[in-house]
PDB file of C-alpha atoms in Angstrom:
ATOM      1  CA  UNK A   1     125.817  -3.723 -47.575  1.00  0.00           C
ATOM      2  CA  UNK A   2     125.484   0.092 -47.474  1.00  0.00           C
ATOM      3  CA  UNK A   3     124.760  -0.205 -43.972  1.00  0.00           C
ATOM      4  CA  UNK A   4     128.697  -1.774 -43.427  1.00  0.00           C
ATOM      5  CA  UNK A   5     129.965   0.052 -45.851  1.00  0.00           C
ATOM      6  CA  UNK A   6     129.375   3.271 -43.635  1.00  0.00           C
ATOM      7  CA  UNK A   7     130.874   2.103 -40.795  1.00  0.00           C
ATOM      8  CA  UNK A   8     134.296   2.494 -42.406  1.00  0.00           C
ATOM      9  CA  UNK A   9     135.963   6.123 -42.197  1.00  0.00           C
ATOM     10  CA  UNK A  10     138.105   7.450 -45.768  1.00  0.00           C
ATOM     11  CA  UNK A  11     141.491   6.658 -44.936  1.00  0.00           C
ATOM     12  CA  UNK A  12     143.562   4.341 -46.959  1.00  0.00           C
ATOM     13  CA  UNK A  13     143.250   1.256 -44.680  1.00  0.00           C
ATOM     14  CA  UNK A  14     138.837   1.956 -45.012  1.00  0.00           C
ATOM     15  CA  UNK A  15     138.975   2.251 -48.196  1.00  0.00           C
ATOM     16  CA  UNK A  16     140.439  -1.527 -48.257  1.00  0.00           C
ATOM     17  CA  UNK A  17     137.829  -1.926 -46.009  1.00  0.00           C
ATOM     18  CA  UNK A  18     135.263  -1.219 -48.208  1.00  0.00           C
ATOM     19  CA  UNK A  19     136.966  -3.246 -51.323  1.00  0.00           C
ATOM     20  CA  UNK A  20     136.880  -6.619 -49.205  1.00  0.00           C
ATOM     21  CA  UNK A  21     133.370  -6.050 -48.344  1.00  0.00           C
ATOM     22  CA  UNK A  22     132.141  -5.516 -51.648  1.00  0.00           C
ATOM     23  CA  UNK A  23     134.525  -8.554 -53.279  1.00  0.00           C
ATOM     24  CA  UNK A  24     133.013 -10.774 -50.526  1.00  0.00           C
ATOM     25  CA  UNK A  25     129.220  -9.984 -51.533  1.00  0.00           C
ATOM     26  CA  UNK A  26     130.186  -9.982 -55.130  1.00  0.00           C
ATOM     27  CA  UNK A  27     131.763 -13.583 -54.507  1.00  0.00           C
ATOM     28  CA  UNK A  28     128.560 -14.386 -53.008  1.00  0.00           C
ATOM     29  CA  UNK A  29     126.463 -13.347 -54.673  1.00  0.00           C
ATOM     30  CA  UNK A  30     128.083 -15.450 -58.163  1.00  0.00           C
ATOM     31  CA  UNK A  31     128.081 -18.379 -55.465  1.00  0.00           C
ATOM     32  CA  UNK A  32     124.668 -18.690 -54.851  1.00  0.00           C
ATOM     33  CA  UNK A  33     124.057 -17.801 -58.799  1.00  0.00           C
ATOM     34  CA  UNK A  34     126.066 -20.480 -59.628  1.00  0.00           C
ATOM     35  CA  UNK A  35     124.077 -22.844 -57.348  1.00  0.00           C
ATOM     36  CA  UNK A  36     120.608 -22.189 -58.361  1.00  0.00           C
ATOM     37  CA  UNK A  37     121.902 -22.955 -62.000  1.00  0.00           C
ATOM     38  CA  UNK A  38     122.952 -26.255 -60.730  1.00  0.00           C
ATOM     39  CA  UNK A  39     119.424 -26.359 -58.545  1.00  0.00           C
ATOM     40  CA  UNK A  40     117.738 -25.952 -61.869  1.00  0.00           C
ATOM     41  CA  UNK A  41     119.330 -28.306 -63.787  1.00  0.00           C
ATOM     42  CA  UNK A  42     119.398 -31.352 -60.523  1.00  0.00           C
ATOM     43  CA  UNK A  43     115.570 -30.577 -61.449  1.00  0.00           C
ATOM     44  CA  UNK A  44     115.313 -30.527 -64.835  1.00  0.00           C
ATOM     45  CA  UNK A  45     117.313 -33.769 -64.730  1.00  0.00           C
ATOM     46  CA  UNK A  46     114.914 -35.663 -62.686  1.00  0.00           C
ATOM     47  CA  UNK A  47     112.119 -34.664 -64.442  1.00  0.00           C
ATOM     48  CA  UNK A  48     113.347 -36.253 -67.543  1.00  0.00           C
ATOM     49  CA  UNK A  49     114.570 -38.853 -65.469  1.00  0.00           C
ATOM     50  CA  UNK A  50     111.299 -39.807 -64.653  1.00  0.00           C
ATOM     51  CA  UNK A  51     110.249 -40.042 -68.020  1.00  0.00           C
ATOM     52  CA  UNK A  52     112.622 -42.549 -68.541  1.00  0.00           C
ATOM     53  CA  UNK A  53     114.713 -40.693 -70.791  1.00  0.00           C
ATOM     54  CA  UNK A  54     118.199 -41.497 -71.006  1.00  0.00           C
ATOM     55  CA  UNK A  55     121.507 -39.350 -70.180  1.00  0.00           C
ATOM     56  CA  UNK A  56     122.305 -38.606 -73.803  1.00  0.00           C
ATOM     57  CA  UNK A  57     118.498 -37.211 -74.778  1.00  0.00           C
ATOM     58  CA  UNK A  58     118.699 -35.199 -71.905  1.00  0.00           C
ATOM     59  CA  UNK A  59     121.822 -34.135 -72.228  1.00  0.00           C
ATOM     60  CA  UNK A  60     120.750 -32.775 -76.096  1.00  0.00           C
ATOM     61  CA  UNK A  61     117.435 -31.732 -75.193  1.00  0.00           C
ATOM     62  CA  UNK A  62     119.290 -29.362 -71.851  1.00  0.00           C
ATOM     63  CA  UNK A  63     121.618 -28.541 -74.388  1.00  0.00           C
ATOM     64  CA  UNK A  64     124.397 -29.328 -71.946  1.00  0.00           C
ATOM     65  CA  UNK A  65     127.412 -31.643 -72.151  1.00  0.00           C
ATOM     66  CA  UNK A  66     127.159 -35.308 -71.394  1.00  0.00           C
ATOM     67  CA  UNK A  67     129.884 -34.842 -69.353  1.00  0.00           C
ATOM     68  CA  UNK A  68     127.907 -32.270 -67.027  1.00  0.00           C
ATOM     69  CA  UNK A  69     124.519 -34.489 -67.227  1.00  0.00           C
ATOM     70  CA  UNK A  70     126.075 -38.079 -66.390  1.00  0.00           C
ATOM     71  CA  UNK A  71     127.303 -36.838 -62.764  1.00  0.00           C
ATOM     72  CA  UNK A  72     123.466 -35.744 -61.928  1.00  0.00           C
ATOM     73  CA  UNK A  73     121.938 -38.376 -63.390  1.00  0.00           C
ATOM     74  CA  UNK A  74     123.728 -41.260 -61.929  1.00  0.00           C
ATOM     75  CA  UNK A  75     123.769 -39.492 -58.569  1.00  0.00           C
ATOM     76  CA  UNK A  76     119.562 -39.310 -59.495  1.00  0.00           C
ATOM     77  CA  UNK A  77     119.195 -43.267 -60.222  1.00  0.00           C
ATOM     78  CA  UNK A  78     121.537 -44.240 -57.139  1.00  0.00           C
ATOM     79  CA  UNK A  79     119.577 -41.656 -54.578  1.00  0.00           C
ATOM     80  CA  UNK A  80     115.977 -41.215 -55.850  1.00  0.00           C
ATOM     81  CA  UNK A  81     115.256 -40.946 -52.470  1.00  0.00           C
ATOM     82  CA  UNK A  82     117.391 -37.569 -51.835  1.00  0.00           C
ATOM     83  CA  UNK A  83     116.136 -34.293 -52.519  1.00  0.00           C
ATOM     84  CA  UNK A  84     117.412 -31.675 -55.190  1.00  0.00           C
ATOM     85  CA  UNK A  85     119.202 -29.558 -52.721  1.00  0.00           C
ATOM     86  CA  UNK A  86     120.786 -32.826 -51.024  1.00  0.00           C
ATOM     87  CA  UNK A  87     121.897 -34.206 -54.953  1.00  0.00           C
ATOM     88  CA  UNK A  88     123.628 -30.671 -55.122  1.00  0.00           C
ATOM     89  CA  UNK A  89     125.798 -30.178 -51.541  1.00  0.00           C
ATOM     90  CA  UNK A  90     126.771 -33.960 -52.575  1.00  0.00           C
ATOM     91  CA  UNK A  91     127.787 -33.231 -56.275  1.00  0.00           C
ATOM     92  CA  UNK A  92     129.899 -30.338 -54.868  1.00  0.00           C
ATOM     93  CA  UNK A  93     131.452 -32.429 -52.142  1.00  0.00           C
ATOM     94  CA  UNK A  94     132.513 -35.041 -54.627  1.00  0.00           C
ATOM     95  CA  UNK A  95     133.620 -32.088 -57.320  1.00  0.00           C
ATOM     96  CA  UNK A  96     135.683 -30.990 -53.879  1.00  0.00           C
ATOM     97  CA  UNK A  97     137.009 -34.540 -53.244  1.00  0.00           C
ATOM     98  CA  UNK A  98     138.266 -35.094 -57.216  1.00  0.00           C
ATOM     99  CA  UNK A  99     139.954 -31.314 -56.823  1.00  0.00           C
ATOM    100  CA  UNK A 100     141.688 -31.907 -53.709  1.00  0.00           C
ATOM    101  CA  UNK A 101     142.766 -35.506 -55.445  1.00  0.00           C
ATOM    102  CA  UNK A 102     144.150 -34.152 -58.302  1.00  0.00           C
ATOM    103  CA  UNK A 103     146.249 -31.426 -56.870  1.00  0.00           C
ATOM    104  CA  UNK A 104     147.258 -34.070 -54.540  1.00  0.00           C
ATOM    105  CA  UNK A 105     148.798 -35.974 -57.092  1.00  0.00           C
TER     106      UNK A 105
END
């Protein structure tokens, strides 16, 4: 980042410059925070999963809401087959879908 942040001068127009640049790595960087959280959970989720456990144990034991857990773990008993990263592109696609549905309506 320092690297493109030199290639811009002091004027008024660079220093915008310089404030995109560092809003787009900062919006990045929560991005790809935000997804290994998800990762992490898609895993935790399965393990329990395959322990048999149902959605409302894990859901107390993650200390998350059922309403965060049910999502994963139906999208875990329909696609065992699928990996963690897969379960997560396709819970954001369908998070995507429902907002594009709702301000649609």
């Amino acid at each position: 980042m320092e690297e493109i942040l030199s290639w811009a001068g002091n004027g008024e127009d660079d220093m915008e410059f310089k404030y995109n640049i560092i809003r787009a790595f900062e919006d990045e960087r929560a991005e790809g925070k935000a997804e290994g959280q998800t990762l992490k959970l898609v895993n935790l989720i399965r393990k329990k999963l395959h322990k048999r456990m149902p959605m409302e144990e894990i859901a107390d034991m993650l200390e998350e809401e059922e309403a965060v857990v049910r999502p994963i773990y139906e999208m875990l008993q329909s696609h065992a087959d699928w990996d963690d990263e897969r379960i997560c592109r396709e819970l954001a696609a369908s998070r995507e879908d429902a907002v594009a549905a709702e301000q649609g309506s």
